[in-house]
Amino acid sequence: MKTDNIIQLDFSEEMKTSYRNYAMNVIIDRALPDVRDGLKPVQRRILYSMTELGLDPKKPHRKSARIVGDTMGKYHPHGDSSIYEALVHMAEEFSMQIPLVDGHGNFGSIDGDPPAAMRYTEARLSEGAMALLDNLDKNLVAFMPNFDDSEKEPKVLPAMLPNLLINGTTGIAVGMATNMPPHNPSEVINAVIAYMDNPDITVAELMEHVPGPDFPTGGTIVNGNELSGIYETGEGKIKIRSNTEIEPSDGGRKNIVITEIPFSSAGNKTKLVESLVTLMKDKVFDEIYDVRDESSADVRIVIEVKKDRDIRNLLNGLYKKSPMEDTYGVNMLAIKDNQPVLFTLKTLIAEFVLFQEELYTRQYEHLLDKAEKRQEIVNGLIRAVDLIDLIIEILRGSTSVSQAKACLMRGDTTDINFKSKTSAKTAATLNFTERQADAILAMQLSKLIGLELLKLHEEN
């Protein structure tokens, strides 16, 4: 029996190592967002696939199935259902402050209605998404191979918007989770400006600009005095209460009208209504006469109260025993340098500003490199104009483009027929760069017109 290929392993250690690798893969590559663009890998890949399909806000919508198929086939081989769920989430106005996808068709509702199948819905990028995708072609971010090395995908998007703070996120990984509340875009941008003006600014001073989360479904934060501690540590619990109005009703009764609901009920408004109906039917609150949902574009849930009952007392009871008041657990966890990190309000803003500095640095390096390359070509064309008769002689005497190019770059006159020895001698001194030689060979004769020559000199 051969034992050369047998590797002795401790089973428990192998299991620990394998599980640790699996856990880190889930944490970094699946469940948690990058602190720079605020996106999970599946969201980033969807937006990039839509960019490649040319689905900008001014183009027609495209079938969601096509978008999902491209994303799965090129970048995210983890099943179409998870990709479509992420696509739908990015189109939900009741989940995101700035939706990143403009959906067309049935994309579900705040009631909890499921979206139509991907073959029926259509989508394109939203205006907000372009703030994350603009300048993607200007070498501002690094690209990496996809799962089978057949394509390239961006490691991060060149986000010019603090997406993580504005839209928030939720993700469950192995042994950890993130739950980032959304915030008002204007308030967040003002806080970023304040940090840039004073990097030593405190969390308390930042909260003058960002007093708290701004949930798309509205509601009132009950424990506002605890927000400073949450923003200082990056974790805590926020109690959100439905906003209500008292209106007169028939027969001397009054109505409690719910106009805004807790963020945790986004996509579950029907369950909130059902819980209120159950409390009425089970006579937990004898004061309730009827419950009905009159919502249209805006939330309007009506609780009809019996005559001469204490509405304030009923409201307090409903907050305690129904989803009219709920808790949002904050855990500001995100990926930085391939490691999960718990951030505070200030460190989140600091990371975004640092990322902007990197983007602007790379942008100006790109522009400088582009300008230097152009200057190199312009200098070569100006010099070529002065030698145009010789260059024409080289082209006419050469048998191939590569032969002419070798002469322009290295003065190689081998097998080129010149009219005179003087021309051959001068050609042997040529030393154009490869970029200049390519530009000369591609130069049109119209460039010899006086005005065109003047433009070259002015550009130089």
CSV table of C-alpha atoms in Angstrom, one decimal:
chain,number,residue,atom,x,y,z
A,1,MET,CA,0.0,0.0,0.0
A,2,LYS,CA,1.4,3.4,-1.0
A,3,THR,CA,1.5,6.1,1.6
A,4,ASP,CA,3.4,8.8,-0.3
A,5,ASN,CA,0.2,10.8,-1.1
A,6,ILE,CA,-1.4,10.5,2.3
A,7,ILE,CA,-1.5,13.7,4.3
A,8,GLN,CA,-1.9,13.4,8.1
A,9,LEU,CA,-4.3,16.0,9.4
A,10,ASP,CA,-5.9,16.8,12.7
A,11,PHE,CA,-9.7,16.6,11.9
A,12,SER,CA,-10.7,19.3,14.3
A,13,GLU,CA,-8.0,21.7,13.1
A,14,GLU,CA,-9.0,21.1,9.5
A,15,MET,CA,-12.6,21.8,10.3
A,16,LYS,CA,-11.7,25.0,12.1
A,17,THR,CA,-9.6,26.2,9.2
A,18,SER,CA,-12.2,25.3,6.6
A,19,TYR,CA,-15.0,26.9,8.5
A,20,ARG,CA,-12.9,30.1,9.2
A,21,ASN,CA,-12.2,30.4,5.4
A,22,TYR,CA,-15.9,29.9,4.6
A,23,ALA,CA,-16.9,32.4,7.2
A,24,MET,CA,-14.5,35.1,5.9
A,25,ASN,CA,-15.7,34.5,2.4
A,26,VAL,CA,-19.3,35.0,3.4
A,27,ILE,CA,-18.4,38.1,5.4
A,28,ILE,CA,-16.3,39.8,2.7
A,29,ASP,CA,-17.7,38.5,-0.5
A,30,ARG,CA,-21.4,38.2,0.2
A,31,ALA,CA,-23.1,39.7,3.3
A,32,LEU,CA,-21.4,42.9,4.4
A,33,PRO,CA,-21.0,46.2,2.5
A,34,ASP,CA,-17.8,48.0,1.6
A,35,VAL,CA,-17.4,51.1,3.7
A,36,ARG,CA,-16.3,53.1,0.6
A,37,ASP,CA,-19.3,52.7,-1.8
A,38,GLY,CA,-21.7,51.2,0.8
A,39,LEU,CA,-22.6,48.2,-1.5
A,40,LYS,CA,-22.5,44.5,-1.1
A,41,PRO,CA,-20.8,42.5,-3.9
A,42,VAL,CA,-24.1,41.4,-5.4
A,43,GLN,CA,-25.4,45.0,-5.5
A,44,ARG,CA,-22.2,46.3,-7.1
A,45,ARG,CA,-22.2,43.6,-9.7
A,46,ILE,CA,-25.8,44.3,-10.6
A,47,LEU,CA,-25.1,48.0,-11.1
A,48,TYR,CA,-22.0,47.3,-13.1
A,49,SER,CA,-23.8,44.8,-15.3
A,50,MET,CA,-26.5,47.4,-16.0
A,51,THR,CA,-23.8,49.9,-16.9
A,52,GLU,CA,-22.3,47.4,-19.4
A,53,LEU,CA,-25.8,46.9,-20.8
A,54,GLY,CA,-26.1,50.7,-21.3
A,55,LEU,CA,-29.1,51.1,-19.0
A,56,ASP,CA,-28.5,54.7,-17.9
A,57,PRO,CA,-31.5,56.7,-16.8
A,58,LYS,CA,-32.1,58.1,-20.3
A,59,LYS,CA,-32.3,54.7,-22.0
A,60,PRO,CA,-35.4,52.4,-22.2
A,61,HIS,CA,-36.0,49.9,-19.4
A,62,ARG,CA,-34.7,46.4,-20.0
A,63,LYS,CA,-36.1,43.1,-18.8
A,64,SER,CA,-35.0,42.2,-15.3
A,65,ALA,CA,-34.3,38.6,-16.4
A,66,ARG,CA,-31.7,39.9,-18.9
A,67,ILE,CA,-30.0,41.9,-16.1
A,68,VAL,CA,-30.1,39.0,-13.7
A,69,GLY,CA,-28.8,36.6,-16.4
A,70,ASP,CA,-25.8,38.9,-17.3
A,71,THR,CA,-25.0,39.4,-13.6
A,72,MET,CA,-25.1,35.7,-12.8
A,73,GLY,CA,-23.3,34.6,-15.9
A,74,LYS,CA,-20.4,37.1,-15.7
A,75,TYR,CA,-19.9,38.1,-12.1
A,76,HIS,CA,-22.2,36.5,-9.4
A,77,PRO,CA,-22.7,32.7,-9.8
A,78,HIS,CA,-24.8,32.3,-6.7
A,79,GLY,CA,-28.3,31.8,-8.1
A,80,ASP,CA,-30.8,34.1,-9.9
A,81,SER,CA,-33.2,34.5,-6.9
A,82,SER,CA,-30.7,36.2,-4.7
A,83,ILE,CA,-29.7,38.6,-7.6
A,84,TYR,CA,-33.3,39.5,-8.4
A,85,GLU,CA,-34.1,40.1,-4.7
A,86,ALA,CA,-31.1,42.5,-4.5
A,87,LEU,CA,-32.3,44.2,-7.7
A,88,VAL,CA,-35.8,44.6,-6.3
A,89,HIS,CA,-34.5,46.0,-3.0
A,90,MET,CA,-32.5,48.7,-4.8
A,91,ALA,CA,-35.7,49.8,-6.5
A,92,GLU,CA,-37.8,50.1,-3.3
A,93,GLU,CA,-38.6,53.7,-2.4
A,94,PHE,CA,-39.9,52.6,1.0
A,95,SER,CA,-36.5,50.9,1.8
A,96,MET,CA,-34.0,53.4,0.4
A,97,GLN,CA,-33.6,57.1,0.6
A,98,ILE,CA,-32.1,57.2,-2.9
A,99,PRO,CA,-33.2,54.1,-4.9
A,100,LEU,CA,-30.4,52.9,-7.2
A,101,VAL,CA,-32.6,51.1,-9.7
A,102,ASP,CA,-35.6,52.6,-11.6
A,103,GLY,CA,-38.0,49.7,-11.8
A,104,HIS,CA,-40.9,49.4,-14.3
A,105,GLY,CA,-43.7,47.0,-13.4
A,106,ASN,CA,-44.7,45.3,-10.2
A,107,PHE,CA,-41.7,45.5,-7.9
A,108,GLY,CA,-43.8,44.8,-4.8
A,109,SER,CA,-45.2,47.3,-2.3
A,110,ILE,CA,-44.9,48.5,1.3
A,111,ASP,CA,-47.9,46.2,2.1
A,112,GLY,CA,-45.7,43.2,1.6
A,113,ASP,CA,-46.9,42.2,-1.8
A,114,PRO,CA,-44.2,40.2,-3.6
A,115,PRO,CA,-42.7,41.5,-6.9
A,116,ALA,CA,-43.7,39.9,-10.2
A,117,ALA,CA,-41.3,37.4,-11.7
A,118,MET,CA,-38.2,38.8,-13.3
A,119,ARG,CA,-39.5,37.9,-16.8
A,120,TYR,CA,-42.4,40.4,-16.3
A,121,THR,CA,-40.5,43.4,-14.8
A,122,GLU,CA,-38.1,45.8,-16.4
A,123,ALA,CA,-35.4,48.1,-14.9
A,124,ARG,CA,-32.7,50.7,-15.6
A,125,LEU,CA,-30.3,52.7,-13.5
A,126,SER,CA,-31.6,55.6,-11.5
A,127,GLU,CA,-30.2,59.1,-11.4
A,128,GLY,CA,-28.9,58.3,-7.9
A,129,ALA,CA,-27.0,55.3,-9.2
A,130,MET,CA,-25.0,57.4,-11.6
A,131,ALA,CA,-23.4,59.2,-8.7
A,132,LEU,CA,-21.9,55.9,-7.8
A,133,LEU,CA,-20.9,54.9,-11.4
A,134,ASP,CA,-19.8,58.1,-13.1
A,135,ASN,CA,-16.1,58.2,-14.2
A,136,LEU,CA,-15.9,54.4,-14.0
A,137,ASP,CA,-14.0,54.4,-17.3
A,138,LYS,CA,-11.3,56.9,-16.0
A,139,ASN,CA,-9.2,54.4,-14.1
A,140,LEU,CA,-10.4,55.7,-10.7
A,141,VAL,CA,-10.8,52.3,-9.1
A,142,ALA,CA,-9.1,49.0,-9.4
A,143,PHE,CA,-10.6,46.1,-11.4
A,144,MET,CA,-10.2,42.4,-10.6
A,145,PRO,CA,-10.9,39.1,-12.5
A,146,ASN,CA,-14.3,37.6,-12.1
A,147,PHE,CA,-14.9,34.1,-10.8
A,148,ASP,CA,-13.6,32.3,-13.9
A,149,ASP,CA,-11.1,35.0,-15.1
A,150,SER,CA,-13.2,35.6,-18.2
A,151,GLU,CA,-14.2,39.2,-17.3
A,152,LYS,CA,-13.0,42.1,-15.2
A,153,GLU,CA,-15.1,43.7,-12.5
A,154,PRO,CA,-14.5,46.8,-10.2
A,155,LYS,CA,-13.4,46.1,-6.7
A,156,VAL,CA,-15.4,49.1,-5.6
A,157,LEU,CA,-17.4,51.8,-7.4
A,158,PRO,CA,-16.2,55.4,-7.6
A,159,ALA,CA,-19.0,56.6,-5.4
A,160,MET,CA,-19.2,60.4,-5.2
A,161,LEU,CA,-22.1,60.0,-2.7
A,162,PRO,CA,-21.9,58.7,0.9
A,163,ASN,CA,-24.2,55.8,0.0
A,164,LEU,CA,-23.7,53.8,3.1
A,165,LEU,CA,-25.0,56.5,5.4
A,166,ILE,CA,-27.7,57.7,3.1
A,167,ASN,CA,-29.3,54.4,2.1
A,168,GLY,CA,-28.2,52.2,5.0
A,169,THR,CA,-28.0,48.5,4.6
A,170,THR,CA,-28.8,45.2,6.3
A,171,GLY,CA,-26.7,42.0,6.1
A,172,ILE,CA,-26.3,38.8,8.1
A,173,ALA,CA,-22.9,37.0,7.9
A,174,VAL,CA,-21.3,34.2,9.9
A,175,GLY,CA,-21.2,35.3,13.5
A,176,MET,CA,-21.8,38.9,12.8
A,177,ALA,CA,-24.4,41.2,11.1
A,178,THR,CA,-24.8,44.8,9.9
A,179,ASN,CA,-27.8,47.0,10.3
A,180,MET,CA,-27.1,50.5,9.1
A,181,PRO,CA,-30.0,53.0,9.3
A,182,PRO,CA,-30.7,55.4,6.4
A,183,HIS,CA,-30.2,59.1,6.7
A,184,ASN,CA,-31.3,62.3,5.1
A,185,PRO,CA,-29.0,63.0,2.0
A,186,SER,CA,-28.8,66.7,2.6
A,187,GLU,CA,-27.9,66.3,6.3
A,188,VAL,CA,-25.2,63.7,5.5
A,189,ILE,CA,-23.6,65.9,2.9
A,190,ASN,CA,-23.6,68.8,5.3
A,191,ALA,CA,-21.9,66.6,7.9
A,192,VAL,CA,-19.3,65.5,5.3
A,193,ILE,CA,-18.6,69.2,4.5
A,194,ALA,CA,-18.3,70.0,8.2
A,195,TYR,CA,-15.8,67.2,8.7
A,196,MET,CA,-13.7,68.4,5.7
A,197,ASP,CA,-13.7,71.9,7.2
A,198,ASN,CA,-12.6,70.5,10.6
A,199,PRO,CA,-11.3,66.9,10.8
A,200,ASP,CA,-11.2,67.2,14.6
A,201,ILE,CA,-15.0,67.7,14.8
A,202,THR,CA,-16.7,65.7,17.5
A,203,VAL,CA,-19.7,63.3,17.0
A,204,ALA,CA,-21.8,65.8,19.0
A,205,GLU,CA,-20.9,68.5,16.5
A,206,LEU,CA,-21.6,66.2,13.6
A,207,MET,CA,-25.1,65.5,15.1
A,208,GLU,CA,-25.9,69.2,14.6
A,209,HIS,CA,-26.0,68.3,10.9
A,210,VAL,CA,-27.2,64.7,11.3
A,211,PRO,CA,-29.5,64.7,14.3
A,212,GLY,CA,-30.6,61.1,13.7
A,213,PRO,CA,-31.7,58.5,11.1
A,214,ASP,CA,-34.3,59.5,8.5
A,215,PHE,CA,-36.3,56.4,7.7
A,216,PRO,CA,-38.2,56.4,4.3
A,217,THR,CA,-41.4,55.2,6.1
A,218,GLY,CA,-41.2,58.0,8.6
A,219,GLY,CA,-42.1,57.5,12.2
A,220,THR,CA,-40.8,59.1,15.4
A,221,ILE,CA,-37.7,58.1,17.2
A,222,VAL,CA,-38.8,57.8,20.9
A,223,ASN,CA,-35.3,57.4,22.5
A,224,GLY,CA,-33.6,60.4,20.8
A,225,ASN,CA,-31.5,60.9,23.9
A,226,GLU,CA,-29.7,57.6,23.2
A,227,LEU,CA,-28.7,58.5,19.6
A,228,SER,CA,-25.4,60.2,20.6
A,229,GLY,CA,-24.3,57.0,22.3
A,230,ILE,CA,-25.2,55.0,19.3
A,231,TYR,CA,-23.3,57.3,17.0
A,232,GLU,CA,-20.3,57.2,19.4
A,233,THR,CA,-20.1,53.4,19.5
A,234,GLY,CA,-21.7,52.3,16.3
A,235,GLU,CA,-24.3,50.1,17.9
A,236,GLY,CA,-27.4,50.4,20.0
A,237,LYS,CA,-31.2,50.2,19.7
A,238,ILE,CA,-33.6,52.8,18.3
A,239,LYS,CA,-37.2,52.8,19.2
A,240,ILE,CA,-39.5,54.0,16.4
A,241,ARG,CA,-43.1,54.8,16.9
A,242,SER,CA,-45.8,55.3,14.3
A,243,ASN,CA,-47.0,58.8,13.7
A,244,THR,CA,-50.7,59.3,14.2
A,245,GLU,CA,-53.5,61.9,13.9
A,246,ILE,CA,-56.8,62.2,15.7
A,247,GLU,CA,-59.8,62.8,13.4
A,248,PRO,CA,-63.6,63.0,14.1
A,249,SER,CA,-65.7,60.2,12.9
A,250,ASP,CA,-69.4,59.3,12.5
A,251,GLY,CA,-71.7,58.9,15.6
A,252,GLY,CA,-69.5,60.9,17.9
A,253,ARG,CA,-66.6,58.5,17.5
A,254,LYS,CA,-63.0,59.5,16.8
A,255,ASN,CA,-60.4,57.9,14.6
A,256,ILE,CA,-56.7,57.3,15.2
A,257,VAL,CA,-55.1,57.6,11.8
A,258,ILE,CA,-51.7,56.1,11.3
A,259,THR,CA,-49.8,58.2,8.7
A,260,GLU,CA,-46.2,56.9,9.1
A,261,ILE,CA,-45.1,53.4,10.3
A,262,PRO,CA,-41.8,52.1,11.8
A,263,PHE,CA,-39.0,51.2,9.3
A,264,SER,CA,-39.1,47.6,10.4
A,265,SER,CA,-42.7,47.4,9.0
A,266,ALA,CA,-41.5,48.5,5.5
A,267,GLY,CA,-42.8,45.7,3.2
A,268,ASN,CA,-44.9,44.4,6.1
A,269,LYS,CA,-47.6,47.0,6.4
A,270,THR,CA,-50.3,44.3,5.9
A,271,LYS,CA,-49.0,42.5,9.0
A,272,LEU,CA,-49.3,45.6,11.0
A,273,VAL,CA,-52.9,46.0,10.0
A,274,GLU,CA,-53.6,42.3,10.7
A,275,SER,CA,-52.1,42.6,14.2
A,276,LEU,CA,-54.4,45.5,14.9
A,277,VAL,CA,-57.4,43.6,13.7
A,278,THR,CA,-56.4,40.6,15.8
A,279,LEU,CA,-56.2,42.9,18.9
A,280,MET,CA,-59.7,44.1,18.1
A,281,LYS,CA,-61.2,40.7,17.5
A,282,ASP,CA,-59.5,39.2,20.6
A,283,LYS,CA,-60.9,42.1,22.6
A,284,VAL,CA,-57.4,43.0,24.0
A,285,PHE,CA,-58.6,46.6,23.5
A,286,ASP,CA,-62.3,46.9,23.9
A,287,GLU,CA,-62.1,50.6,22.8
A,288,ILE,CA,-61.5,49.7,19.1
A,289,TYR,CA,-64.7,49.8,17.0
A,290,ASP,CA,-63.1,49.0,13.6
A,291,VAL,CA,-59.7,48.9,11.7
A,292,ARG,CA,-59.3,49.5,8.0
A,293,ASP,CA,-56.5,50.3,5.6
A,294,GLU,CA,-57.3,53.3,3.5
A,295,SER,CA,-53.7,53.7,2.1
A,296,SER,CA,-53.1,54.7,-1.4
A,297,ALA,CA,-49.8,56.4,-2.3
A,298,ASP,CA,-49.5,57.4,1.3
A,299,VAL,CA,-50.0,55.4,4.4
A,300,ARG,CA,-53.4,55.8,6.0
A,301,ILE,CA,-54.5,53.1,8.5
A,302,VAL,CA,-57.7,54.1,10.4
A,303,ILE,CA,-58.4,52.8,13.9
A,304,GLU,CA,-62.0,53.7,14.7
A,305,VAL,CA,-62.5,54.2,18.5
A,306,LYS,CA,-65.7,53.7,20.3
A,307,LYS,CA,-67.5,56.8,21.7
A,308,ASP,CA,-66.3,58.4,24.9
A,309,ARG,CA,-63.1,56.3,25.2
A,310,ASP,CA,-59.7,57.5,26.3
A,311,ILE,CA,-57.8,57.7,23.1
A,312,ARG,CA,-54.4,58.5,24.6
A,313,ASN,CA,-54.6,55.5,26.9
A,314,LEU,CA,-55.5,53.3,23.9
A,315,LEU,CA,-52.6,54.7,21.9
A,316,ASN,CA,-50.1,53.9,24.7
A,317,GLY,CA,-51.5,50.3,24.9
A,318,LEU,CA,-51.2,49.9,21.1
A,319,TYR,CA,-47.6,51.1,21.1
A,320,LYS,CA,-46.8,48.4,23.7
A,321,LYS,CA,-48.7,45.5,22.2
A,322,SER,CA,-48.6,46.0,18.4
A,323,PRO,CA,-45.9,46.8,15.7
A,324,MET,CA,-47.0,50.5,15.9
A,325,GLU,CA,-43.8,50.8,18.0
A,326,ASP,CA,-40.8,48.7,17.1
A,327,THR,CA,-37.0,48.5,17.8
A,328,TYR,CA,-34.4,49.0,15.2
A,329,GLY,CA,-31.1,47.4,16.2
A,330,VAL,CA,-28.2,49.5,14.9
A,331,ASN,CA,-24.9,47.8,14.1
A,332,MET,CA,-22.6,49.9,11.9
A,333,LEU,CA,-20.4,47.2,10.6
A,334,ALA,CA,-18.7,47.4,7.2
A,335,ILE,CA,-15.7,46.0,5.3
A,336,LYS,CA,-12.5,48.0,5.3
A,337,ASP,CA,-9.3,46.5,3.8
A,338,ASN,CA,-10.9,43.1,3.7
A,339,GLN,CA,-11.8,43.1,7.4
A,340,PRO,CA,-15.1,43.7,9.2
A,341,VAL,CA,-14.9,46.9,11.2
A,342,LEU,CA,-17.4,48.5,13.6
A,343,PHE,CA,-17.7,52.2,12.6
A,344,THR,CA,-19.0,55.3,14.4
A,345,LEU,CA,-20.7,58.2,12.7
A,346,LYS,CA,-17.4,60.1,12.5
A,347,THR,CA,-15.3,57.2,11.2
A,348,LEU,CA,-17.8,56.5,8.5
A,349,ILE,CA,-17.7,60.0,7.3
A,350,ALA,CA,-13.9,60.0,7.6
A,351,GLU,CA,-13.6,56.9,5.4
A,352,PHE,CA,-15.8,58.4,2.8
A,353,VAL,CA,-13.7,61.6,2.7
A,354,LEU,CA,-10.5,59.5,2.5
A,355,PHE,CA,-12.0,57.6,-0.4
A,356,GLN,CA,-12.9,60.9,-2.2
A,357,GLU,CA,-9.3,62.0,-1.8
A,358,GLU,CA,-8.1,58.7,-3.4
A,359,LEU,CA,-10.6,59.1,-6.3
A,360,TYR,CA,-9.6,62.7,-7.0
A,361,THR,CA,-5.9,61.8,-6.8
A,362,ARG,CA,-6.4,59.0,-9.3
A,363,GLN,CA,-8.6,61.2,-11.5
A,364,TYR,CA,-6.0,63.9,-11.8
A,365,GLU,CA,-3.2,61.3,-12.3
A,366,HIS,CA,-5.4,60.0,-15.2
A,367,LEU,CA,-5.9,63.4,-16.6
A,368,LEU,CA,-2.2,64.2,-16.3
A,369,ASP,CA,-1.2,61.0,-18.0
A,370,LYS,CA,-3.7,61.6,-20.8
A,371,ALA,CA,-2.3,65.2,-21.2
A,372,GLU,CA,1.3,64.0,-21.3
A,373,LYS,CA,0.5,61.4,-23.9
A,374,ARG,CA,-1.3,64.0,-26.0
A,375,GLN,CA,1.6,66.4,-25.6
A,376,GLU,CA,4.0,63.7,-26.8
A,377,ILE,CA,1.9,63.1,-29.9
A,378,VAL,CA,1.5,66.8,-30.6
A,379,ASN,CA,5.3,67.4,-30.3
A,380,GLY,CA,5.8,64.5,-32.7
A,381,LEU,CA,3.3,65.8,-35.2
A,382,ILE,CA,4.9,69.3,-35.2
A,383,ARG,CA,8.3,67.8,-35.7
A,384,ALA,CA,6.9,65.5,-38.5
A,385,VAL,CA,5.5,68.5,-40.4
A,386,ASP,CA,9.0,70.0,-40.6
A,387,LEU,CA,10.2,66.7,-42.0
A,388,ILE,CA,7.1,65.9,-44.1
A,389,ASP,CA,9.0,65.5,-47.4
A,390,LEU,CA,11.4,63.0,-45.8
A,391,ILE,CA,8.5,61.1,-44.2
A,392,ILE,CA,6.7,60.8,-47.5
A,393,GLU,CA,9.9,59.5,-49.1
A,394,ILE,CA,10.2,56.9,-46.3
A,395,LEU,CA,6.6,55.8,-46.8
A,396,ARG,CA,6.9,55.5,-50.6
A,397,GLY,CA,10.2,53.6,-50.3
A,398,SER,CA,9.0,51.1,-47.7
A,399,THR,CA,7.3,47.8,-48.4
A,400,SER,CA,5.3,47.6,-45.2
A,401,VAL,CA,4.0,49.7,-42.4
A,402,SER,CA,6.3,48.0,-39.8
A,403,GLN,CA,9.3,48.8,-42.0
A,404,ALA,CA,8.4,52.5,-42.1
A,405,LYS,CA,7.6,52.5,-38.4
A,406,ALA,CA,11.1,51.0,-37.6
A,407,CYS,CA,12.7,53.8,-39.6
A,408,LEU,CA,10.7,56.5,-37.8
A,409,MET,CA,11.5,55.1,-34.4
A,410,ARG,CA,15.1,53.8,-34.7
A,411,GLY,CA,16.4,55.2,-37.9
A,412,ASP,CA,16.4,51.7,-39.5
A,413,THR,CA,16.8,52.4,-43.3
A,414,THR,CA,17.3,48.7,-44.3
A,415,ASP,CA,15.7,47.9,-47.7
A,416,ILE,CA,14.1,51.3,-47.9
A,417,ASN,CA,14.5,53.0,-51.3
A,418,PHE,CA,15.5,56.7,-51.0
A,419,LYS,CA,15.8,59.2,-53.7
A,420,SER,CA,19.2,60.4,-52.4
A,421,LYS,CA,21.9,59.4,-49.9
A,422,THR,CA,21.2,62.6,-48.1
A,423,SER,CA,17.6,61.5,-47.4
A,424,ALA,CA,18.9,58.1,-46.2
A,425,LYS,CA,21.4,59.7,-43.9
A,426,THR,CA,18.8,62.1,-42.4
A,427,ALA,CA,16.3,59.2,-42.0
A,428,ALA,CA,18.9,57.2,-40.0
A,429,THR,CA,18.9,60.0,-37.3
A,430,LEU,CA,15.1,59.7,-36.7
A,431,ASN,CA,14.1,58.8,-33.2
A,432,PHE,CA,10.3,59.3,-32.8
A,433,THR,CA,8.6,57.4,-30.0
A,434,GLU,CA,6.3,54.6,-30.7
A,435,ARG,CA,3.2,56.7,-29.9
A,436,GLN,CA,4.5,59.5,-32.1
A,437,ALA,CA,5.3,57.1,-35.0
A,438,ASP,CA,1.7,55.6,-34.8
A,439,ALA,CA,0.3,59.1,-34.9
A,440,ILE,CA,2.4,60.1,-37.9
A,441,LEU,CA,1.4,57.0,-39.8
A,442,ALA,CA,-2.2,57.7,-39.1
A,443,MET,CA,-1.9,61.5,-39.9
A,444,GLN,CA,-4.2,62.8,-42.5
A,445,LEU,CA,-2.9,65.1,-45.2
A,446,SER,CA,-5.4,67.7,-44.2
A,447,LYS,CA,-3.2,68.3,-41.1
A,448,LEU,CA,-0.7,70.1,-43.3
A,449,ILE,CA,-3.2,72.9,-43.9
A,450,GLY,CA,-2.0,76.1,-42.2
A,451,LEU,CA,-4.8,76.4,-39.8
A,452,GLU,CA,-4.4,72.8,-38.7
A,453,LEU,CA,-0.7,73.4,-38.0
A,454,LEU,CA,-1.6,76.5,-36.0
A,455,LYS,CA,-3.9,74.5,-33.9
A,456,LEU,CA,-1.1,72.0,-33.1
A,457,HIS,CA,1.2,74.8,-32.0
A,458,GLU,CA,-1.5,76.3,-29.9
A,459,GLU,CA,-2.3,72.9,-28.3
A,460,ASN,CA,1.4,72.5,-27.5
